[in-house]
XYZ file of C-alpha atoms in Angstrom:
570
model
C -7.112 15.687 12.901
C -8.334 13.385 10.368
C -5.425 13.801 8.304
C -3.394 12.289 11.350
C -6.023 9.740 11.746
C -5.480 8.639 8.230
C -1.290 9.057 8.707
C -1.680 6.540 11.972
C -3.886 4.320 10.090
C -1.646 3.694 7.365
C 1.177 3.057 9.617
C -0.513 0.523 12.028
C -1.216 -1.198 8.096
C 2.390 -1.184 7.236
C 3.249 -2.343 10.176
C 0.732 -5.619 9.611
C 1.757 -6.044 6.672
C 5.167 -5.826 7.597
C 4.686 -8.504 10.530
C 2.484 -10.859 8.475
C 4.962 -13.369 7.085
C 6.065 -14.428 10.969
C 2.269 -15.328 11.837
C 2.877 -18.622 9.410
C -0.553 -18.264 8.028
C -0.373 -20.607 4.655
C -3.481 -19.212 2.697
C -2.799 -21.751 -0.073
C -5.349 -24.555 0.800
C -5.099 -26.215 -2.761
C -4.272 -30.183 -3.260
C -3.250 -32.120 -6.106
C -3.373 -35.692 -6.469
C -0.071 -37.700 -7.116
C -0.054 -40.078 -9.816
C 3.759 -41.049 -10.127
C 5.724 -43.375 -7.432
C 8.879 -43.800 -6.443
C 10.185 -47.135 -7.007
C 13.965 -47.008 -5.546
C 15.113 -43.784 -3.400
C 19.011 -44.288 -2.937
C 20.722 -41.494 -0.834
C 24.607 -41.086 0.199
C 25.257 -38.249 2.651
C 28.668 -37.385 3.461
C 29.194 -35.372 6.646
C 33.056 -33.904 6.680
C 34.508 -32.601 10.370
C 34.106 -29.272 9.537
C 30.047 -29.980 9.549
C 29.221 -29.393 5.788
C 26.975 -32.434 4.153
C 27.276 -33.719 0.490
C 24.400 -35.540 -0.687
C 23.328 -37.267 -3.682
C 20.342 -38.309 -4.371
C 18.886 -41.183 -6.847
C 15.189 -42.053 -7.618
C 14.089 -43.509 -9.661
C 10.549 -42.220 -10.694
C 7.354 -44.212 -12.140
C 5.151 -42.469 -14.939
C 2.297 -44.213 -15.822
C 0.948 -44.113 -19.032
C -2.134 -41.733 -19.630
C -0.880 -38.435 -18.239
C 1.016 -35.418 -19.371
C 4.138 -34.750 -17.161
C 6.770 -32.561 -17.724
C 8.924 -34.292 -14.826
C 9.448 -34.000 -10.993
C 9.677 -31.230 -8.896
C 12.652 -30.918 -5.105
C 11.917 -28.429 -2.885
C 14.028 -27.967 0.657
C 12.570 -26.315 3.644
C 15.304 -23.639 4.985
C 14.330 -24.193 8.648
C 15.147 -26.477 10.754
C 12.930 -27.358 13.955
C 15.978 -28.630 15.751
C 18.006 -25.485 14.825
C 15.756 -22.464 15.286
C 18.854 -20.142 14.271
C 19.866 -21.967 11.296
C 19.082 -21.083 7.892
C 19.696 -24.160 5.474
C 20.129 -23.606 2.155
C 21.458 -26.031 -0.053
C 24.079 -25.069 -3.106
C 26.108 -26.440 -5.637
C 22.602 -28.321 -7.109
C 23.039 -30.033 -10.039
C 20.243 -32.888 -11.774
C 20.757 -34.784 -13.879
C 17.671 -37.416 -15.748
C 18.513 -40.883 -17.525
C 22.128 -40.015 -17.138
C 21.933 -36.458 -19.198
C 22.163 -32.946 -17.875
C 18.564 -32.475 -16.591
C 17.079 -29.182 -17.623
C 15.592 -27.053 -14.445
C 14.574 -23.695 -12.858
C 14.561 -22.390 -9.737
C 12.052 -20.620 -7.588
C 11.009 -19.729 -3.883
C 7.729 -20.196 -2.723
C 6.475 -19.289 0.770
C 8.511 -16.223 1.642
C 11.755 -17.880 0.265
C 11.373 -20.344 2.722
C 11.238 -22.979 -0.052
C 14.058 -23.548 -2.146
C 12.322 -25.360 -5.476
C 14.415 -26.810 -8.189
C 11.648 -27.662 -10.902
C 13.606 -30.803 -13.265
C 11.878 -31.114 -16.626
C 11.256 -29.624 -20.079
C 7.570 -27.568 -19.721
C 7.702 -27.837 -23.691
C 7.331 -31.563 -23.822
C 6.132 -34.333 -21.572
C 8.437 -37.067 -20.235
C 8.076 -40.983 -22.099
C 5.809 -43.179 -19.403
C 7.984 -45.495 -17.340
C 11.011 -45.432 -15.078
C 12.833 -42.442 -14.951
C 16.420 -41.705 -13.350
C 16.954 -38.500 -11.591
C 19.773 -37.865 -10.078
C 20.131 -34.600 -7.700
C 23.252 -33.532 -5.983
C 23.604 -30.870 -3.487
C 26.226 -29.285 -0.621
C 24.696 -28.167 3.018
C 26.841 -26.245 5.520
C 27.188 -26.873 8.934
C 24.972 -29.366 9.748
C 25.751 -30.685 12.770
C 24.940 -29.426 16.140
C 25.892 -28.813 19.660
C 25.149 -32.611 20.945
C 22.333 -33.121 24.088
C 22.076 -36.103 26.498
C 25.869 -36.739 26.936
C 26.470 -36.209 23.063
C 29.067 -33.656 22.384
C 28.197 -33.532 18.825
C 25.043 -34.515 17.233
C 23.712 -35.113 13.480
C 19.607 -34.975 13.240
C 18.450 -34.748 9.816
C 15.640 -35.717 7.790
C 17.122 -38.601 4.898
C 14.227 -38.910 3.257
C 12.172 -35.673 4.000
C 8.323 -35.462 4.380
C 7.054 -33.597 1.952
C 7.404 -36.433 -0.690
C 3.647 -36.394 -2.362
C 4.749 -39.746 -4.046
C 4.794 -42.921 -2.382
C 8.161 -45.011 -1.899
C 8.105 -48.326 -2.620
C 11.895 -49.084 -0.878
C 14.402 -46.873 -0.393
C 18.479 -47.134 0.392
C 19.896 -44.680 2.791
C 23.903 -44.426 3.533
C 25.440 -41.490 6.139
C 29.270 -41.325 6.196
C 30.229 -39.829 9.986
C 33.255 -37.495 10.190
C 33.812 -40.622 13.600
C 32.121 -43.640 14.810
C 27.969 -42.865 15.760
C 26.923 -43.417 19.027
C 23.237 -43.681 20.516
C 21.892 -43.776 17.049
C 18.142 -44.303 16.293
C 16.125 -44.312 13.471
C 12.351 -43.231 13.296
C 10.024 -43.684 10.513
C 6.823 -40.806 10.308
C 6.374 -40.443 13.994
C 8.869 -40.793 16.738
C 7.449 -44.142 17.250
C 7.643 -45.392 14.324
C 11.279 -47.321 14.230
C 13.958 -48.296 11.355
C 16.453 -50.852 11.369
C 19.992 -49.764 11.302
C 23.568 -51.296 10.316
C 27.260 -49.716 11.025
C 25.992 -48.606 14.735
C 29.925 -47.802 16.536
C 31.078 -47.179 12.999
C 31.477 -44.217 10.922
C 29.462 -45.143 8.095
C 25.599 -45.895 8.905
C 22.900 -48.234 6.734
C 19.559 -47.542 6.393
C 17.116 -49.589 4.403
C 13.236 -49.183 4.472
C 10.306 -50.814 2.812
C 7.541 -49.204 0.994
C 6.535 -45.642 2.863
C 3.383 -43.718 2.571
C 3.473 -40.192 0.930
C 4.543 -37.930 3.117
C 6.562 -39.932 5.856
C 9.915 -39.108 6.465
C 12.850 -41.122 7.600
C 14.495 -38.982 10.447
C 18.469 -40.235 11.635
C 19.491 -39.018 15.244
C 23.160 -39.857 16.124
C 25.398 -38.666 18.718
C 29.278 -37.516 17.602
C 32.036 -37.709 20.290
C 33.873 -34.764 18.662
C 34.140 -31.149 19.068
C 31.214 -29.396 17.454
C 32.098 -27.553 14.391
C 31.305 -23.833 13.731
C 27.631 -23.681 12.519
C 26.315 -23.072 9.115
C 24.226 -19.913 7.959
C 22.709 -18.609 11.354
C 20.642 -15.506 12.449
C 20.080 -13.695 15.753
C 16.529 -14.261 15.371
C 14.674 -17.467 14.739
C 13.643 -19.129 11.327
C 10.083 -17.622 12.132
C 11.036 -14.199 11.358
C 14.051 -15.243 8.890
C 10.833 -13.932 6.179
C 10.403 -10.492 8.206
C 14.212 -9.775 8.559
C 15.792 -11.732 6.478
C 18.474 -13.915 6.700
C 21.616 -11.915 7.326
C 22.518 -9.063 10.180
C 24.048 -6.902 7.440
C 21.445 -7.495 5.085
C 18.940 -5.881 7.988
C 21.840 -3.200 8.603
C 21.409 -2.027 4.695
C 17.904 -2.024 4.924
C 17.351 -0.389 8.410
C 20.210 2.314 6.980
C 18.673 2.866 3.784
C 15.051 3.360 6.104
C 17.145 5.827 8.059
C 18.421 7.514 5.056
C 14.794 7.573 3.313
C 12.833 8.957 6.044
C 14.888 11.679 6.906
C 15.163 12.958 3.096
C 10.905 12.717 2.868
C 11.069 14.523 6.425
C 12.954 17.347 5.267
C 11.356 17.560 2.213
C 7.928 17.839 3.658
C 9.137 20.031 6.275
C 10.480 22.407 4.018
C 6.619 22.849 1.819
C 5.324 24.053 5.559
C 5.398 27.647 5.299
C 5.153 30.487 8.817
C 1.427 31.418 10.059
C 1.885 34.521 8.392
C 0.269 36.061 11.743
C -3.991 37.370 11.533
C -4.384 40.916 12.243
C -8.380 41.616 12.501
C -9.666 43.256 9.004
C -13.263 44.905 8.583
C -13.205 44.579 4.819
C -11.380 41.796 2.117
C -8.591 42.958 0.043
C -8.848 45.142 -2.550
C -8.924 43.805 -5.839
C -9.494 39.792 -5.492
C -12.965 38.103 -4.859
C -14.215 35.273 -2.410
C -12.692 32.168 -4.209
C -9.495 33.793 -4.909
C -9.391 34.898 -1.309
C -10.397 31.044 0.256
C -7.543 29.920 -2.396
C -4.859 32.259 -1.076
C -5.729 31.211 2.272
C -5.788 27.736 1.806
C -4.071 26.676 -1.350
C -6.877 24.497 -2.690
C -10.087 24.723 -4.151
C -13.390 23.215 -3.741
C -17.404 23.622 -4.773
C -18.151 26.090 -1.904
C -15.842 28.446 -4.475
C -17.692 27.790 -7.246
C -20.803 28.784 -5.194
C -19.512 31.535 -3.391
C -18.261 33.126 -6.958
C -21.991 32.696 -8.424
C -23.467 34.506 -5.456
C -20.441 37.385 -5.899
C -21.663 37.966 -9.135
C -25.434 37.889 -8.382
C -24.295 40.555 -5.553
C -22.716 42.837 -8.478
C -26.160 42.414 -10.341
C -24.441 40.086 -13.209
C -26.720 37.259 -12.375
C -30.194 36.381 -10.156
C -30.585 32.973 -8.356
C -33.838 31.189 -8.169
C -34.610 27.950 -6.460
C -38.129 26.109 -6.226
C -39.057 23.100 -3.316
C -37.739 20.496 -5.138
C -34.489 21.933 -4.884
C -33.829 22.617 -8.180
C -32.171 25.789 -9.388
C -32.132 28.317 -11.925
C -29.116 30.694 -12.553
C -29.383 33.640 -15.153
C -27.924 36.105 -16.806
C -29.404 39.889 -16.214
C -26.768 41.385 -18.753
C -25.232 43.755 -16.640
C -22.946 44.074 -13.806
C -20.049 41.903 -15.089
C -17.697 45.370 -15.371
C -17.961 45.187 -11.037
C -16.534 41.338 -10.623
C -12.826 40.151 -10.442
C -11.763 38.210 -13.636
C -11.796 34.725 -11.895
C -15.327 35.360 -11.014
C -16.551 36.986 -13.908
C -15.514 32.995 -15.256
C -18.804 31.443 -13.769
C -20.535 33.605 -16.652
C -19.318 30.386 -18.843
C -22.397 28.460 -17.046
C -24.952 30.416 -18.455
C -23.663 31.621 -21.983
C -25.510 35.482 -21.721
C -28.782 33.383 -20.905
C -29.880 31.019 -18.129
C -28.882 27.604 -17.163
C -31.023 24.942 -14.818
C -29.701 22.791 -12.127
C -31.699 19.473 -11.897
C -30.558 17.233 -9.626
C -30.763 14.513 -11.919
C -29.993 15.893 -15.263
C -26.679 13.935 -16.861
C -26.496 16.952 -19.011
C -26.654 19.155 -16.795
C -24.086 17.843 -14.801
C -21.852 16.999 -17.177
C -21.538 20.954 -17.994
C -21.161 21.855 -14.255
C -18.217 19.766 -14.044
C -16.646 20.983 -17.072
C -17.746 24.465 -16.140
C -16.226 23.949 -12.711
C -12.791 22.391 -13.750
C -12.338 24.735 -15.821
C -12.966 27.429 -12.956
C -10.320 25.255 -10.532
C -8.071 25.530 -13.364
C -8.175 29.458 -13.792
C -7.800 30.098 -9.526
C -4.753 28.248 -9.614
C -3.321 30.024 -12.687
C -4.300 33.637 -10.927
C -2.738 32.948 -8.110
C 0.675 31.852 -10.116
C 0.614 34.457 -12.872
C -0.451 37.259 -10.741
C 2.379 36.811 -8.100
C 0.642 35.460 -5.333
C 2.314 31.874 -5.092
C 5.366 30.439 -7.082
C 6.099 26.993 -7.334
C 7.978 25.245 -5.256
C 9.526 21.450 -3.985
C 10.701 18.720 -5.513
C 8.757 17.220 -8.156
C 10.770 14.052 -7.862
C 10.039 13.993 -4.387
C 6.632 13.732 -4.816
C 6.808 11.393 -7.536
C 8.537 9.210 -5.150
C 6.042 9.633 -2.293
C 3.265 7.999 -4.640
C 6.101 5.083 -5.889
C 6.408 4.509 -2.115
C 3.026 3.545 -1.669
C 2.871 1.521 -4.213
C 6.531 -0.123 -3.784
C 5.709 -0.913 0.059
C 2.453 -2.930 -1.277
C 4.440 -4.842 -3.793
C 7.423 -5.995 -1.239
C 4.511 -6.703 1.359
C 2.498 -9.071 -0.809
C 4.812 -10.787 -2.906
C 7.846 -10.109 0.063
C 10.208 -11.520 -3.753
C 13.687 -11.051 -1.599
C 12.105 -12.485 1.711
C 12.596 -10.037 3.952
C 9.036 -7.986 4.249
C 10.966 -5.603 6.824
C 11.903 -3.648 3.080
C 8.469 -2.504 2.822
C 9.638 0.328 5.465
C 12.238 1.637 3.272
C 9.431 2.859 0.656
C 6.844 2.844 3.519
C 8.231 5.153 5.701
C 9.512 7.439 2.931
C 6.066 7.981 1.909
C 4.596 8.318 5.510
C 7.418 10.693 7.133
C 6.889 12.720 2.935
C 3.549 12.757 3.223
C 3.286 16.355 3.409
C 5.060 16.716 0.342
C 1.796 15.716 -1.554
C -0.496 17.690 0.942
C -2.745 20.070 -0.449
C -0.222 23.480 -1.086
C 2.459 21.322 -0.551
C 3.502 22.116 -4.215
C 3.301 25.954 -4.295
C 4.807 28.819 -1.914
C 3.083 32.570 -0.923
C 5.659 35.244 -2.213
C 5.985 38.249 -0.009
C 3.021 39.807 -1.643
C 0.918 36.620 -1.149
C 2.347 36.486 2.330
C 0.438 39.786 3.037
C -2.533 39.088 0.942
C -2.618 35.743 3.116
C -2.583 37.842 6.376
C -5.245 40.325 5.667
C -7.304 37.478 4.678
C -6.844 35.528 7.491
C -7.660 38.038 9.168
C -11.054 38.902 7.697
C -11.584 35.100 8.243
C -11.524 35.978 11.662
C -13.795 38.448 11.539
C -16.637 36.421 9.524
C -16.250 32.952 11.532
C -15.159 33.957 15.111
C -18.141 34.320 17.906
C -19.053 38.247 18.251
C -17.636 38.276 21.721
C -14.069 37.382 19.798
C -14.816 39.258 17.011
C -17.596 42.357 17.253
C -18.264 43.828 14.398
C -20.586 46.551 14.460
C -23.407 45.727 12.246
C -25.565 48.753 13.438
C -23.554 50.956 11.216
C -22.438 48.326 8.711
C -25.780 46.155 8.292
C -25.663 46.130 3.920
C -21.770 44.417 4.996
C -23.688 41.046 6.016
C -24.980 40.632 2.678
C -22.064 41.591 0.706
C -20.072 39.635 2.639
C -22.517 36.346 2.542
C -20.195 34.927 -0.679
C -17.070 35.421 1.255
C -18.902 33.301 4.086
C -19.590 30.873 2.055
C -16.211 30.454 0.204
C -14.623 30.160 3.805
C -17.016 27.946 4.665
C -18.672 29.929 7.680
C -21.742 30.754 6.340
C -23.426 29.884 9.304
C -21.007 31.118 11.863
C -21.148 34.704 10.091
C -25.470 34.326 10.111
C -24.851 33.553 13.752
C -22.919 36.308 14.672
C -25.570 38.978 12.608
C -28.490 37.059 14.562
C -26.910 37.703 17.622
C -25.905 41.256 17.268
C -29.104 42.328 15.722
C -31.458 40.361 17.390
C -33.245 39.175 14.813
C -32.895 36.287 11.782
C -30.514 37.166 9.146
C -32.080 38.491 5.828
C -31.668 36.562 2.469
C -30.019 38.573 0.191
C -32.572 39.741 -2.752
C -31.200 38.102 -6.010
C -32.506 34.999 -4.109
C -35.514 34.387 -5.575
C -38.270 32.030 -6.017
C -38.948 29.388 -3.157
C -35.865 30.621 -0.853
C -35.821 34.320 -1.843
C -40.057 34.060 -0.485
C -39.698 32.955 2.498
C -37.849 34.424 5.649
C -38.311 30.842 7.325
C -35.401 28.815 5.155
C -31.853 30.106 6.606
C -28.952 31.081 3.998
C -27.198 27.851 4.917
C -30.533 26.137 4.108
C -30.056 28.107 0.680
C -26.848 27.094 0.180
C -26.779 23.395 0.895
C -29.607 22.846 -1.053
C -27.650 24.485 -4.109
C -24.685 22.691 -3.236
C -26.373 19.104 -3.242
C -28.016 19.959 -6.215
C -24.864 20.801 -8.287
C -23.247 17.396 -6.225
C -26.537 15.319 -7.431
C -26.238 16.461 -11.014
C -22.171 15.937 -10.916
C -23.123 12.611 -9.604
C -25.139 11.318 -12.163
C -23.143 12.046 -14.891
C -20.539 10.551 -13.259
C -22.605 7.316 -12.873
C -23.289 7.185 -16.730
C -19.254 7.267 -17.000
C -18.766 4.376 -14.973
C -21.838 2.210 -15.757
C -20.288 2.882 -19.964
C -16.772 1.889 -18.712
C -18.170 -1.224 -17.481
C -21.239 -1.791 -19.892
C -18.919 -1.513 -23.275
C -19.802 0.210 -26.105
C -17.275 2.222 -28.456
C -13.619 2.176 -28.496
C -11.752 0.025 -28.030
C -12.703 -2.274 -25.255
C -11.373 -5.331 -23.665
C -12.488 -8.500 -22.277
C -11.052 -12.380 -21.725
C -11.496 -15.383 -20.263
C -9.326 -19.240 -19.376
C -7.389 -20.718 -21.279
């Protein structure tokens, strides 16, 4: 359940993420203040019948004296409010400054809906004074189906409005495929009006005094002609142009290659799941394995309750006596003998004690640093047991898997930096990794043979017996009563110690006993439960684990030794 929970979380977040571009949220709330102006803004714009513009533009820039600039900076928005559908990008760019071939780069900022052409050498810093730039570019299909008795119409911004300089006049010329008709002229806001010469004719005259940065100069004219096929369009508006791009077939590849993704990390995952191997009821474990190489068997992975549950094994066998005091900590030693009666993976807890005794304090780095080492290397040697001795082989792809944990990490990238402008490609990676999931799941890497396929069974099946309700279950205790005890290490590597107490109480009528290489605190008194017992030797082994684990990350990020690292602005 709480894998699923996790599975359904992570989708609703790819999803967001996904989404996010079309919400138009601009988290970049930085200004900059504009020292250069714009003396003279000359513009030609040549509109052909078959709707493509050619413009060139000429301004000529002020840079005062007393700052460092490398040059100026175009950008063109590729949406167009009167043309939801349209996506205008402009081509064939070229710049050129004082007459010479200008150097530039290009970029896109906000989810390529920017095109940026950035004019100047960033190695050296342009002379103060006038400066000539000269920028020529080609637009396709620009003009639109006309409204208000228009057939045709041409609406464009001349001078556009995100111009952070101010103009101080500016010369504006729009050759019409035929004669303009119900033309107006608006300066900023719709109110604000321009005067305009060559009204009737096919060639239109715009000239403007000084403008505030940030106004544009906006020319509506009507075109009795047939409208010409459109430029670049979508199905879908400019508003989700950064979600799915800006091409049908460009959403086909990525919606196949989704397709094709999902179903490979489907089959792939389905094929680690592996037949209940069915649960027959068994009185006793298998023969020859203990409690943590049962639990692994069962469940593929391995956790502290193992570790635990192989310490009390051996204390059962007489290799080792457990005593615990009221503050919780716990002493573990060696008696010598009994280490002939335990399974090899348990006799590997002996490594705790070295043949003498060993002290769990809950606060002890030392301490804690050996458990973890200790059990590692006990994690370590279950998972080798179960491969060498038959039990499980591996199994999948380790590609696959590779590419499970590259899918995470591949939708992130193409959500937050979206670098082709289409964030709907986060699902190719996304969904790979969601629908392959399993392929990383715990087991997901190894496969029971047909002799760990029967081991499996027989230990599910004892399972049964030690965590199902006695009216499920009975087990007859009357004539089996030393069972509970031997049994209490199984319990606790199947994590139903308390189900398997339960279930003795209940039969027996009375509380269950504490088995007698408890000692100290616990072993003295009948009134602390085994899970009691347990827990508290659990959190102690977590609280030592813990703070060594602290030291490691307070060094990492305290300094000291090695190499090290550090840095600062520039």
């Amino acid at each position: 359940m709480k894998s699923r929970l996790v599975r359904i979380l992570l989708l609703v977040v790819l999803g967001g993420g996904v989404v996010y571009p079309a919400l138009g949220i601009d988290l970049n709330s930085s200004t900059s203040t504009e020292v250069t102006t714009i003396t003279d803004y000359a513009a030609d714009f040549a509109v052909a019948k078959d709707g493509d513009m050619h413009v060139v533009e000429t301004l000529t820039v002020n840079f005062p004296g007393g700052y460092s600039k490398h040059g100026i900076f175009r950008f063109f928005d590729t949406r167009d409010p009167s043309a939801p559908h349209a996506y205008r990008l402009p081509k064939d760019i070229s710049v050129t400054q004082d007459g010479q071939s200008a150097q530039t780069e290009m970029q896109w900022k906000s989810n390529r809906r920017y095109r940026v052409i950035r004019i100047g050498d960033p190695d050296h810093y342009v002379s103060a004074g006038d400066h000539v730039y000269r920028i020529s570019y080609t637009v396709d299909g620009v003009l639109e189906k006309g409204t208000g008795g228009d057939r045709t119409r041409f609406f464009w911004d001349l001078i556009p409005s995100g111009w952070a300089q101010q103009i101080q006049k500016a010369e504006l010329t729009v050759h019409l495929p035929v004669p303009a008709q119900h033309l107006r002229c608006t300066v900023g806001d719709p109110s604000g009006q321009c005067r305009v010469t060559g009204a009737s004719s096919d060639t239109v005259h715009i000239a403007v005094g000084h403008l505030p940065r940030n106004t544009a100069v906006t020319l509506r004219a009507g075109l009795d002609m047939a409208t010409p096929a459109a430029g670049t369009t979508m199905p879908w508006t400019s508003r989700w142009s950064p979600v799915l791009g800006h091409s049908v077939l460009g959403l086909l590849e990525v919606a196949i290659l989704t397709l094709i993704g999902s179903a490979i990390a489907f089959v792939g995952s389905w094929r680690t799941k592996e037949p209940d191997p069915g649960a027959p009821l068994q009185y006793a474990p298998p023969d020859g394995i203990g409690p943590a190489q049962a639990e692994y068997i069962r469940t593929e992975a391995t956790s502290r309750e193992m570790y635990i549950a192989s310490i009390m094994e051996a204390a059962d066998k007489g290799a080792l006596t457990l005593t615990g005091d009221k503050h919780g900590d716990w002493t573990i030693t060696d008696t010598g003998k009994g280490w002939d009666g335990v399974d090899a993976v348990t006799g590997r807890v002996s490594s705790l004690t070295g043949g003498g005794s060993f002290t769990t304090s809950r606060k002890d780095v030392g301490q804690g640093q050996k458990l973890k080492s200790a059990m590692g290397s006990f994690d370590a040697a279950v998972r080798s047991w179960a491969l060498d001795d038959g039990f499980l082989v591996a199994s999948g792809s380790k590609v696959l898997r590779w590419l499970v944990g590259m899918g995470v990490a591949g939708a992130a990238a193409l959500i937050v930096w979206n670098p082709i402008g289409m964030s709907v490609s986060a699902l190719v990676p996304g969904l790979f990794a969601f629908f392959g999931a399993g392929m990383i799941a715990t087991g997901a890497s190894t496969k029971h043979t047909d002799k760990g396929r029967d081991a499996w069974a027989r230990v599910q099946g004892f399972y049964r017996i030690l965590s199902t309700p006695s009216a499920e279950a009975r087990f007859d205790f009357a004539s089996r009563k030393d069972l509970y005890l031997t049994y209490v290490p199984w319990a606790v590597a199947f994590g139903c110690a308390d189900a398997w107490a339960k279930k003795y109480e209940t039969e027996m009528g009375t509380a269950a006993p504490m088995p007698a290489y408890i000692g100290g605190y616990y072993g003295a008194s009948m009134g602390n439960s085994l899970s009691s017992m347990v827990g508290s030797f659990s959190s102690t082994v977590d609280s030592a684990i813990s703070s060594y684990e602290a030291t490691q990350h307070s060094s990492s990020g305290g300094g000291g030794g090695g190499g090290g690292g550090g840095g600062g602005s520039w």
